[in-house]
């Protein structure tokens, strides 16, 4: 996919940004009780230059939390975040500004993330001045125009004096990408950058990000709930469920041969006009509460394969037959672990035995009434 | 869903020449222009388009729920009532309208959290609707009906005593569906019922609706921007763009043989989950400003096949005229007018996929 990536030999590739065993707990206050929301537990991921990593999961799975932690907008509870192999924990405002010049975020809602009382000229000019302090006058104007050209808002003259409300959703998202690029970052964290946009202009934004990856070698974390767009856009895909990463691997493998039952459910539930037969008709249940997450594997309450070990022990990462890393006891050789009926998980999720459907429905009612 | 039940050709809801403006003055936004649409009995009709194309305006106008400054400037909406007689919904007085609503047509709105009253239990809210329309029913009978409805959508009875905030997003949406079905309407309108939900939950809700439809036989208008979902569930799909319906045809035919350049672009905007990975482009440009519509075809500025004649063309749906398309497949595009009048061949990209 990415030409940039292929020119770099594998053994000297180092991640530009990496999260190691990152955990984030948000405290919730109640009547004397001290509970926490387990928003992210033991999450590790690496971002490489010129590579897109997709983080896929349903709402509430903790994917946006990961973006906020990587951008150092929130302090992590435990674990470490490494930028260029050095551990970074941002403390002061000055330090944060330095960090932000390397790691930039693109937000979901282009209607909310741009200040409506300023023009495009001001929005971009301000970002440029913050990160390049000596930029003034004509040079600044030139940089603003260059940024607009880079995000395909051409001719730039037409857009510089516009206010955000005068732009369409796609154009606004381009402006917010340009604002992120003003810092000249090595890493872009894109938190659902296309989900608020009109269907017909979504691909335009994805293709723009793809170009930034290929031409400038920017590392991109693409957070989404849409598996199909992850397959289209990302080199590697991580699947997140209830605060944990349950599967990681090459995007094509993850979407075509899902190894974790949750990924199979996700892929099988996505509408696909070309494969109407392969739909996970047994889809039941909802994501668990993250204040009291299920013990062991968090997907076990909805999983048709679950056995006793799934409740007892958190599954480590196993390597699936297709090569992805998967946190599921199905792939363990130990005794007492659940057994797969074959390699095609989606089909097994589509037509599981009656008993398992009953079990899942039962689990679901229990869990919601908590 | 391979074996879709065949629907009767009798209309359940017919929309004729419906036009809606927002505002009265010269700068009024023409949100809907001369829309014609027929929903047959027992049919699932998908209405797809981008935000701002008028799909919600269409159904709100057709059910007289349009808030000011929305103004219906022309048109008729014929509904087939319980007795089989048709009446024009736009000509009803307030009392008649109140009696008709919920009994003949019911709506499931997009945001379930915003549509349910947070200070009443959901059971009360379901029974409330029944109480108004079936005043002679006893309290016990209403309770029984409410329980029956909860069974139908797969929620435990004790949830009737829950407040909306105690239910999950998916359950709330199910309660909305149960409520809409309380009086067994002939027509169920669903305005993006699954947009706020995850794919897994979306799959469950959609399945539920389809099962209920099989059982109860109501007709559905399903509004969404997710055309790949529609292809799966709908019998027929109408594509809207800038306040007009620009293509209307059987679901699978529309997917495989999309005729309007916009429909082609829209279908091509969804990256496929299976099959070959291909470079996709989406559609260049953005939808037009409805307050300042260009002359002629509204899609002209973004269309790869645009030609000078498009600027003077008054868009109206007409049969595609291609032998491989079925009779009901209609399209509003200048290219197809030329094909039929002068035999000008279509550009190769549009003939077949």
XYZ file of C-alpha atoms in Angstrom:
723
model
C 0.000 0.000 0.000
C 2.245 2.740 1.238
C 5.351 3.330 -0.833
C 7.021 5.156 2.001
C 6.790 2.132 4.203
C 8.320 -0.186 1.667
C 11.452 1.919 1.301
C 12.258 1.446 4.982
C 13.660 -1.979 5.865
C 11.742 -3.724 8.595
C 14.558 -4.210 11.066
C 15.339 -0.523 11.478
C 11.726 0.614 11.678
C 11.023 2.072 15.044
C 7.641 3.293 16.146
C 7.348 7.085 16.262
C 4.724 6.905 18.925
C 4.035 3.940 21.072
C 1.744 3.211 23.963
C 2.749 0.434 26.309
C 0.329 -1.207 28.723
C -1.589 2.019 28.992
C -4.459 2.036 31.451
C -6.937 4.782 32.119
C -9.470 4.739 34.914
C -11.893 7.577 35.380
C -13.164 7.955 38.917
C -16.925 8.071 39.392
C -18.269 9.459 42.601
C -21.299 7.974 44.251
C -22.618 7.746 47.768
C -19.363 7.025 49.518
C -18.415 4.444 46.932
C -15.157 4.770 45.090
C -15.694 3.269 41.683
C -13.761 3.750 38.491
C -14.686 3.447 34.851
C -12.200 1.117 33.210
C -12.005 3.156 30.013
C -8.793 1.530 28.791
C -6.960 -1.426 30.259
C -3.509 -2.610 29.258
C -3.549 -1.121 25.788
C -0.377 -1.305 23.717
C -0.039 0.063 20.222
C 2.676 1.325 17.909
C 2.451 3.968 15.216
C 5.026 3.977 12.439
C 5.874 6.710 9.955
C 3.937 6.368 6.752
C 1.510 3.908 8.215
C -2.150 4.082 9.163
C -3.346 2.142 12.158
C -7.100 1.830 12.558
C -8.674 1.471 15.973
C -12.101 -0.064 15.531
C -14.775 -0.504 18.149
C -18.302 0.444 19.130
C -19.099 3.609 21.030
C -17.972 3.383 24.625
C -15.216 0.889 23.878
C -12.539 3.404 24.839
C -11.179 4.291 21.436
C -11.485 8.050 21.926
C -9.890 7.688 25.353
C -6.840 6.194 23.657
C -6.632 9.187 21.333
C -6.851 11.601 24.247
C -4.166 9.713 26.154
C -1.842 9.628 23.147
C -2.370 13.356 22.639
C -1.601 13.816 26.366
C -4.861 15.639 26.846
C -5.522 13.369 29.802
C -2.966 11.872 32.193
C -2.598 8.110 32.015
C -3.316 5.989 35.096
C -0.470 3.567 34.431
C 1.736 2.445 31.597
C 3.887 4.600 29.364
C 3.725 6.610 26.186
C 6.896 6.808 24.153
C 7.604 9.373 21.487
C 10.628 8.439 19.363
C 11.534 5.788 21.907
C 11.661 8.218 24.831
C 9.053 8.122 27.528
C 7.045 11.319 27.679
C 4.700 12.481 30.369
C 3.615 16.024 29.703
C 3.526 18.210 32.763
C 3.776 21.902 31.999
C 2.109 24.044 29.337
C 5.436 24.660 27.676
C 6.179 20.973 27.509
C 2.728 20.289 26.134
C 3.270 22.770 23.342
C 6.412 20.926 22.317
C 4.554 17.619 22.426
C 1.651 19.026 20.423
C 4.038 20.110 17.691
C 4.752 16.405 17.151
C 1.380 14.867 17.831
C -1.751 16.524 16.508
C -5.372 15.563 16.747
C -8.227 15.825 14.266
C -11.618 15.833 15.901
C -14.845 14.222 14.872
C -17.042 17.259 14.639
C -15.801 19.954 12.265
C -18.775 22.081 13.317
C -17.604 22.207 16.899
C -13.844 22.136 16.556
C -13.419 25.384 14.640
C -14.063 28.678 16.396
C -17.002 30.217 14.602
C -16.019 33.837 15.250
C -12.688 33.602 13.422
C -11.845 33.373 9.752
C -9.880 30.523 8.201
C -6.986 32.969 7.914
C -6.949 33.550 11.670
C -7.512 29.896 12.598
C -4.584 28.701 10.521
C -2.411 31.759 11.193
C -2.752 31.296 14.931
C -1.777 27.628 14.760
C 1.226 28.492 12.597
C 2.387 31.251 14.937
C 2.116 29.040 17.995
C 4.352 26.399 16.518
C 6.620 28.576 14.338
C 7.079 31.698 16.388
C 9.018 33.744 13.880
C 6.475 33.474 11.140
C 5.113 36.954 10.355
C 3.647 39.034 7.553
C 4.105 37.792 4.045
C 5.749 34.546 5.104
C 2.790 33.747 7.307
C 0.347 34.450 4.474
C 2.374 32.216 2.228
C 2.339 29.391 4.760
C -1.420 29.685 5.202
C -1.898 29.421 1.469
C 0.460 26.468 1.297
C -1.540 24.720 4.006
C -4.822 25.282 2.196
C -3.315 23.963 -1.013
C -2.048 20.928 0.831
C -5.573 20.030 1.944
C -6.913 20.700 -1.571
C -8.806 23.869 -0.757
C -7.814 25.544 -3.997
C -7.546 28.303 -4.939
C -6.605 29.341 -1.378
C -7.732 32.932 -1.994
C -11.308 31.721 -2.120
C -11.117 30.249 1.375
C -8.789 32.403 3.486
C -11.356 35.017 4.411
C -14.246 32.636 4.989
C -15.807 31.956 8.358
C -16.435 28.315 9.302
C -20.204 28.689 8.794
C -19.599 29.645 5.182
C -17.918 26.333 4.477
C -19.465 22.902 3.954
C -18.760 20.047 6.346
C -16.071 18.549 4.144
C -14.343 21.889 3.651
C -14.434 22.514 7.395
C -12.851 19.152 8.101
C -10.161 20.049 5.574
C -9.518 23.291 7.442
C -9.158 21.390 10.704
C -6.728 18.998 9.029
C -4.800 22.023 7.746
C -4.736 23.402 11.265
C -3.273 20.144 12.522
C -0.680 20.223 9.745
C 0.336 23.762 10.723
C 2.384 22.279 13.553
C 4.194 20.068 11.056
C 3.439 16.975 13.133
C 4.861 13.498 12.757
C 1.720 11.907 14.052
C -1.938 12.600 13.396
C -4.590 11.204 15.693
C -7.831 11.228 13.738
C -10.819 10.573 15.993
C -13.680 9.518 13.705
C -12.730 12.191 11.154
C -15.436 11.260 8.657
C -18.372 10.059 10.690
C -20.087 13.469 10.832
C -19.589 14.167 7.138
C -21.861 13.534 4.206
C -21.442 10.127 2.674
C -20.331 11.400 -0.708
C -17.462 13.505 0.637
C -16.110 11.029 3.201
C -13.816 9.300 0.775
C -12.354 12.622 -0.294
C -11.145 13.196 3.277
C -9.800 9.653 3.591
C -7.944 9.989 0.310
C -6.446 13.264 1.549
C -5.202 11.582 4.728
C -3.864 8.736 2.644
C -1.881 11.211 0.605
C -0.412 12.758 3.752
C 0.684 9.303 4.793
C 2.250 8.416 1.470
C 3.836 11.750 0.560
C 4.877 13.141 3.911
C 5.244 9.912 5.830
C 2.938 11.009 8.634
C 1.882 8.295 11.056
C -1.887 8.221 11.414
C -4.099 6.669 14.046
C -7.523 6.326 12.467
C -10.276 5.812 14.986
C -13.539 4.549 13.564
C -16.544 2.336 14.163
C -16.759 1.416 10.499
C -14.840 -1.772 9.709
C -15.181 -1.287 5.970
C -13.435 2.096 6.022
C -10.663 0.631 8.205
C -10.135 -2.011 5.573
C -10.089 0.620 2.858
C -7.722 3.024 4.547
C -5.608 1.383 7.224
C -2.528 -0.831 7.011
C -3.040 -2.337 10.435
C -6.304 -2.713 12.313
C -6.793 -3.007 16.044
C -10.177 -4.037 17.379
C -11.153 -2.691 20.750
C -13.862 -4.032 23.011
C -14.782 -2.672 26.447
C -11.425 -0.995 27.032
C -9.195 -3.780 25.760
C -7.663 -4.541 22.404
C -8.995 -7.954 21.445
C -7.442 -8.399 18.030
C -4.707 -6.812 15.984
C -3.311 -7.563 12.592
C -3.097 -6.618 8.971
C -6.371 -4.859 7.976
C -7.121 -7.252 5.173
C -6.660 -10.299 7.399
C -8.668 -8.861 10.275
C -11.648 -8.017 8.067
C -11.517 -11.102 5.859
C -10.613 -13.707 8.456
C -11.641 -12.291 11.827
C -10.170 -14.346 14.636
C -11.875 -12.922 17.715
C -15.588 -13.679 18.084
C -16.239 -9.979 18.628
C -14.501 -9.031 15.390
C -16.525 -11.716 13.650
C -19.686 -10.218 15.105
C -18.642 -6.730 14.017
C -17.735 -7.798 10.489
C -20.802 -10.017 10.222
C -23.126 -7.228 11.343
C -21.919 -4.612 8.892
C -24.305 -4.207 5.977
C -22.809 -5.648 2.829
C -24.981 -5.878 -0.278
C -22.607 -8.325 -1.941
C -22.805 -10.960 0.751
C -26.324 -11.001 2.076
C -26.090 -14.589 3.277
C -23.129 -14.097 5.593
C -24.842 -11.943 8.140
C -24.496 -12.582 11.842
C -28.151 -13.214 12.550
C -27.496 -14.321 16.082
C -26.185 -10.958 17.168
C -27.447 -10.395 20.691
C -26.505 -8.410 23.718
C -24.798 -5.159 24.450
C -21.447 -3.935 25.651
C -20.911 -4.428 29.398
C -20.690 -1.731 32.025
C -17.125 -0.502 32.360
C -17.522 0.273 36.048
C -17.878 -3.416 36.838
C -16.521 -5.116 33.730
C -16.953 -8.904 33.515
C -14.051 -10.846 34.947
C -11.658 -12.547 32.573
C -12.526 -11.928 28.958
C -14.889 -8.967 28.716
C -16.672 -10.358 25.689
C -17.618 -13.603 27.394
C -21.135 -12.409 28.315
C -22.018 -12.237 24.628
C -19.738 -14.913 23.277
C -21.241 -18.178 21.965
C -17.971 -20.013 22.657
C -17.450 -18.924 26.262
C -16.475 -21.520 28.871
C -15.335 -21.405 32.495
C -11.785 -20.338 31.726
C -13.054 -17.194 29.969
C -14.535 -15.962 33.248
C -11.538 -17.016 35.291
C -8.574 -15.647 33.383
C -7.929 -12.708 31.111
C -6.818 -14.198 27.791
C -3.284 -13.295 26.690
C -2.502 -12.652 23.020
C -2.328 -15.771 20.880
C -1.361 -15.955 17.240
C -4.264 -16.987 15.020
C -3.873 -19.316 12.004
C -3.980 -16.247 9.743
C -1.307 -14.449 11.701
C -3.109 -11.824 13.744
C -2.706 -11.353 17.473
C -5.903 -12.261 19.248
C -6.869 -12.151 22.908
C -9.126 -15.186 22.995
C -8.880 -18.606 24.618
C -10.132 -20.182 21.389
C -6.570 -20.086 20.150
C -4.956 -21.631 23.193
C -3.655 -25.198 23.145
C -4.241 -25.661 26.840
C -6.947 -28.038 28.032
C -10.264 -26.623 29.274
C -10.257 -23.860 26.696
C -13.151 -23.352 24.269
C -13.007 -25.004 20.870
C -13.704 -23.535 17.475
C -15.837 -25.406 14.977
C -13.597 -24.323 12.112
C -11.806 -21.310 10.760
C -14.815 -19.389 9.533
C -15.949 -17.601 12.669
C -18.555 -15.415 10.957
C -20.462 -18.466 9.807
C -20.366 -19.893 13.322
C -21.619 -16.629 14.733
C -24.406 -16.660 12.129
C -25.705 -20.111 12.954
C -24.666 -21.049 16.463
C -26.492 -23.811 18.277
C -29.843 -22.806 19.785
C -28.501 -23.280 23.281
C -25.856 -20.646 22.892
C -28.333 -18.076 21.612
C -30.457 -18.715 24.656
C -27.434 -18.358 26.885
C -26.485 -15.094 25.274
C -29.972 -13.667 25.534
C -30.092 -14.703 29.139
C -26.736 -13.111 29.872
C -27.924 -9.973 28.203
C -31.042 -9.574 30.335
C -29.035 -10.150 33.479
C -26.522 -7.617 32.583
C -28.881 -4.837 31.637
C -30.913 -5.172 34.809
C -27.828 -4.576 36.924
C -32.641 -11.534 3.115
C -33.192 -13.553 -0.013
C -36.907 -14.303 -0.020
C -38.527 -10.967 0.463
C -42.286 -11.310 0.644
C -43.978 -9.953 -2.426
C -45.975 -6.855 -1.634
C -49.383 -6.045 -2.985
C -49.519 -3.401 -5.661
C -52.186 -1.456 -3.780
C -50.901 1.879 -2.522
C -50.783 2.509 1.213
C -49.503 6.050 0.874
C -49.303 8.184 -2.219
C -47.478 11.478 -2.347
C -48.357 13.711 -5.283
C -46.397 16.796 -6.311
C -45.399 17.655 -2.793
C -43.413 20.871 -2.427
C -42.103 22.398 0.764
C -40.507 25.781 1.379
C -38.759 26.987 4.473
C -39.742 30.631 4.854
C -42.249 32.783 2.975
C -40.260 35.500 1.306
C -38.175 35.563 -1.844
C -35.245 33.970 -0.068
C -37.298 30.926 0.910
C -35.462 27.636 0.770
C -37.141 25.229 -1.626
C -36.472 22.148 0.416
C -38.740 19.872 -1.567
C -39.797 20.322 -5.158
C -42.638 18.336 -6.752
C -41.956 15.013 -5.170
C -43.999 12.014 -6.262
C -43.751 8.785 -4.370
C -45.941 5.754 -3.815
C -45.615 3.335 -0.944
C -47.367 0.037 -1.604
C -49.022 -2.115 1.036
C -46.524 -4.257 2.906
C -43.566 -2.776 1.095
C -40.288 -1.549 2.558
C -39.329 1.626 0.791
C -35.885 3.004 1.427
C -35.305 6.715 1.177
C -31.632 7.544 0.856
C -29.630 10.685 0.382
C -27.130 12.944 2.063
C -27.994 15.226 4.944
C -29.943 18.220 3.785
C -31.373 16.507 0.719
C -34.891 16.715 2.109
C -35.591 13.127 3.093
C -36.766 14.011 6.591
C -38.630 17.048 5.291
C -40.476 14.751 2.909
C -41.868 12.471 5.584
C -42.547 15.242 8.060
C -44.485 17.121 5.400
C -46.316 13.942 4.401
C -47.434 13.415 8.007
C -48.062 17.097 8.705
C -45.422 17.200 11.406
C -43.405 19.899 9.700
C -42.512 22.617 12.204
C -42.613 26.270 11.136
C -41.168 27.922 9.107
C -41.703 24.814 6.979
C -44.592 25.374 4.611
C -46.261 22.905 2.293
C -46.745 24.924 -0.879
C -48.396 22.282 -3.023
C -49.260 18.627 -3.218
C -51.472 15.901 -1.870
C -50.843 12.948 0.401
C -53.326 10.107 -0.019
C -53.534 7.591 2.772
C -55.536 4.369 2.633
C -57.513 4.151 5.836
C -58.765 1.182 7.819
C -61.917 0.934 5.742
C -59.928 0.878 2.523
C -60.993 4.376 1.557
C -58.376 6.916 0.612
C -58.260 10.392 2.066
C -56.006 13.367 1.565
C -54.051 13.820 4.758
C -53.210 17.417 3.961
C -56.914 18.324 3.803
C -57.923 16.887 7.180
C -59.044 19.149 10.003
C -57.335 18.937 13.380
C -59.759 16.446 14.893
C -59.609 14.085 11.952
C -55.850 14.395 11.847
C -55.559 13.520 15.503
C -57.698 10.448 14.972
C -55.689 9.348 11.969
C -52.268 9.741 13.499
C -50.718 6.639 15.051
C -53.647 4.542 13.775
C -52.857 4.769 10.069
C -49.327 6.146 10.074
C -46.808 6.034 12.901
C -43.275 7.377 13.121
C -40.101 6.219 14.833
C -37.817 9.181 15.268
C -34.070 9.242 15.100
C -33.058 10.187 18.610
C -34.901 7.839 20.942
C -33.551 9.664 23.961
C -35.007 12.927 22.746
C -38.319 11.416 21.752
C -39.113 9.690 25.025
C -40.215 11.808 27.945
C -37.509 11.515 30.618
C -39.869 12.059 33.561
C -42.379 9.305 32.741
C -41.896 5.559 32.844
C -41.871 3.977 29.418
C -44.912 1.848 30.273
C -46.912 4.996 30.975
C -45.814 6.499 27.705
C -46.844 3.445 25.715
C -50.213 3.236 27.433
C -50.809 6.924 27.022
C -51.036 6.602 23.259
C -53.411 3.651 23.558
C -55.579 5.530 26.039
C -56.123 8.436 23.676
C -56.992 6.336 20.658
C -58.837 3.516 22.395
C -60.764 5.332 25.135
C -63.058 2.375 25.792
C -60.234 0.022 26.747
C -59.890 -0.810 30.432
C -56.660 -0.161 32.289
C -56.023 -3.900 32.476
C -56.421 -4.257 28.753
C -54.012 -1.405 28.107
C -51.506 -3.012 30.437
C -51.910 -6.287 28.604
C -51.332 -4.591 25.271
C -48.231 -2.832 26.570
C -46.824 -6.156 27.747
C -47.641 -7.716 24.420
C -45.750 -4.920 22.676
C -42.715 -5.377 24.895
C -42.764 -9.082 24.071
C -42.876 -8.215 20.420
C -39.672 -6.188 20.573
C -37.958 -8.609 22.951
C -37.806 -6.644 26.190
C -38.720 -8.091 29.593
C -42.079 -6.929 31.029
C -40.562 -5.377 34.132
C -38.846 -2.823 31.941
C -42.228 -1.126 31.550
C -41.517 0.353 34.956
C -38.191 1.789 33.867
C -37.485 5.397 33.039
C -35.880 6.055 29.654
C -32.485 6.776 31.184
C -32.433 3.319 32.758
C -32.522 1.670 29.355
C -29.655 1.260 26.942
C -29.676 2.982 23.562
C -30.827 -0.126 21.746
C -33.623 -0.808 24.214
C -34.867 2.755 23.982
C -35.050 2.436 20.240
C -37.016 -0.800 20.682
C -39.417 0.947 23.029
C -39.913 3.588 20.347
C -40.721 0.868 17.848
C -43.105 -0.831 20.280
C -44.840 2.480 20.841
C -45.192 3.170 17.147
C -46.759 -0.256 16.635
C -49.174 0.104 19.575
C -52.209 0.696 17.369
C -51.155 -1.509 14.469
C -50.546 1.176 11.865
C -50.568 0.387 8.172
C -47.601 2.629 7.513
C -44.526 2.898 9.697
C -42.088 5.705 8.980
C -38.603 5.294 10.402
C -36.375 8.336 10.355
C -32.790 7.097 10.687
C -33.773 4.681 13.468
C -30.327 3.125 13.703
C -27.946 5.960 12.907
C -27.053 6.601 16.538
C -26.460 2.906 17.239
C -23.517 0.593 16.705
C -23.460 -1.843 13.821
C -24.191 -4.813 16.043
C -27.193 -3.112 17.626
C -28.236 -1.782 14.231
C -28.298 -5.324 12.941
C -30.523 -6.448 15.827
C -32.990 -3.582 15.447
C -33.221 -3.963 11.700
C -33.815 -7.693 12.045
C -36.515 -7.013 14.589
C -38.276 -4.558 12.312
C -38.157 -6.991 9.421
C -39.539 -9.828 11.548
C -42.353 -7.641 12.820
C -43.102 -6.501 9.307
C -43.433 -10.124 8.181
C -45.780 -10.819 11.059
C -47.922 -7.688 11.041
C -47.709 -6.742 7.388
C -47.266 -2.996 7.683
C -45.486 -0.932 5.062
C -42.264 0.838 5.993
C -40.566 3.992 4.812
C -36.991 3.653 6.019
C -34.898 6.802 5.894
C -31.140 6.576 6.116
C -27.975 7.769 4.465
C -26.540 4.263 4.619
C -27.431 2.924 1.222
C -25.722 -0.417 1.787
C -28.117 -1.126 4.657
C -31.074 -0.220 2.460
C -30.033 -2.522 -0.344
C -30.204 -5.313 2.147
C -33.567 -4.606 3.736
C -35.642 -2.570 1.306
C -37.839 -3.779 -1.538
C -37.541 -0.479 -3.323
C -35.193 2.474 -2.927
C -35.726 6.112 -3.816
C -32.632 8.302 -3.957
C -33.026 11.968 -3.114
C -30.765 14.824 -4.019
C -31.316 18.519 -3.302
C -35.028 18.194 -2.616
C -35.916 15.910 -5.477
C -36.143 12.195 -6.041
C -33.629 11.459 -8.753
C -33.873 7.701 -9.011
C -36.379 5.084 -7.912
C -36.138 1.347 -8.446
C -35.969 -2.123 -6.958
C -33.250 -2.386 -4.326
C -30.954 -4.905 -5.965
C -31.460 -3.417 -9.399
C -30.514 -0.007 -8.079
C -27.341 -1.438 -6.618
C -26.288 -3.430 -9.657
C -27.656 -1.121 -12.336
C -27.628 2.362 -10.852
C -28.487 4.807 -13.622
C -28.211 8.290 -12.228
C -24.600 9.515 -11.971
C -25.304 10.579 -8.380
C -26.603 7.153 -7.377
C -23.538 5.583 -8.940
C -21.319 7.956 -6.981
C -23.226 7.358 -3.745
C -22.939 3.590 -4.014
C -19.263 4.026 -4.893
C -18.757 6.074 -1.729
C -19.012 3.038 0.520
C -15.784 1.080 0.669
C -16.582 -2.614 0.245
C -16.040 -4.979 3.137
C -15.328 -7.953 0.913
C -13.987 -8.470 -2.564
C -11.289 -6.520 -4.325
C -9.881 -3.427 -2.660
C -10.221 -0.582 -5.080
C -9.414 3.081 -5.086
C -12.629 4.998 -4.513
C -13.182 8.654 -5.123
C -16.486 9.583 -3.571
C -18.188 12.485 -5.343
C -16.244 15.705 -5.868
C -17.692 18.978 -4.577
C -20.498 19.331 -2.067
C -24.302 19.401 -2.245
C -25.797 22.676 -3.532
C -27.213 25.381 -1.321
C -30.991 24.926 -1.460
C -31.553 28.653 -0.980
C -29.592 29.397 -4.104
C -30.147 26.495 -6.474
C -28.533 26.639 -9.888
C -30.658 26.474 -13.037
C -31.326 23.039 -14.458
C -30.105 19.825 -12.939
C -29.017 20.357 -9.301
C -26.311 17.689 -9.608
C -24.739 19.301 -12.662
C -21.820 20.943 -10.835
C -20.601 17.621 -9.431
C -21.508 15.386 -12.355
C -18.825 13.769 -14.475
C -21.236 13.487 -17.404
C -22.564 17.060 -17.267
C -23.139 18.791 -20.569
C -24.457 22.242 -21.515
C -28.024 20.948 -22.020
C -28.203 19.971 -18.346
C -28.408 23.636 -17.375
C -31.784 24.017 -19.018
C -33.182 20.625 -18.138
C -36.195 20.480 -15.856
C -35.635 17.316 -13.867
C -38.504 14.831 -13.699
C -38.530 11.097 -13.089
C -39.035 8.973 -16.171
C -38.442 5.311 -17.038
C -34.820 4.557 -17.866
C -35.820 3.048 -21.214
C -33.131 0.396 -21.055
C -34.259 -3.139 -21.895
C -32.409 -4.685 -18.943
C -34.159 -2.455 -16.386
C -37.563 -3.311 -14.975
C -40.564 -1.113 -15.722
C -40.678 0.662 -12.374
C -37.075 1.833 -12.539
C -37.209 5.584 -13.059
C -34.477 8.182 -13.241
C -34.298 11.965 -13.537
C -31.376 12.704 -15.816
C -30.946 14.579 -19.082
C -28.887 11.726 -20.570
C -31.868 9.395 -20.438
C -34.134 11.961 -22.089
C -31.697 12.191 -24.965
C -31.419 8.432 -25.132
C -35.145 8.043 -25.615
C -35.834 11.047 -27.810
C -32.872 11.082 -30.140
C -31.260 7.717 -29.491
C -28.053 9.313 -28.192
C -26.144 6.426 -26.585
C -25.289 6.639 -22.891
C -21.707 7.165 -21.757
C -20.174 3.728 -21.190
C -19.756 4.290 -17.442
C -23.515 4.478 -16.970
C -24.674 1.569 -19.098
C -23.808 -1.212 -16.725
C -21.615 -1.814 -13.784
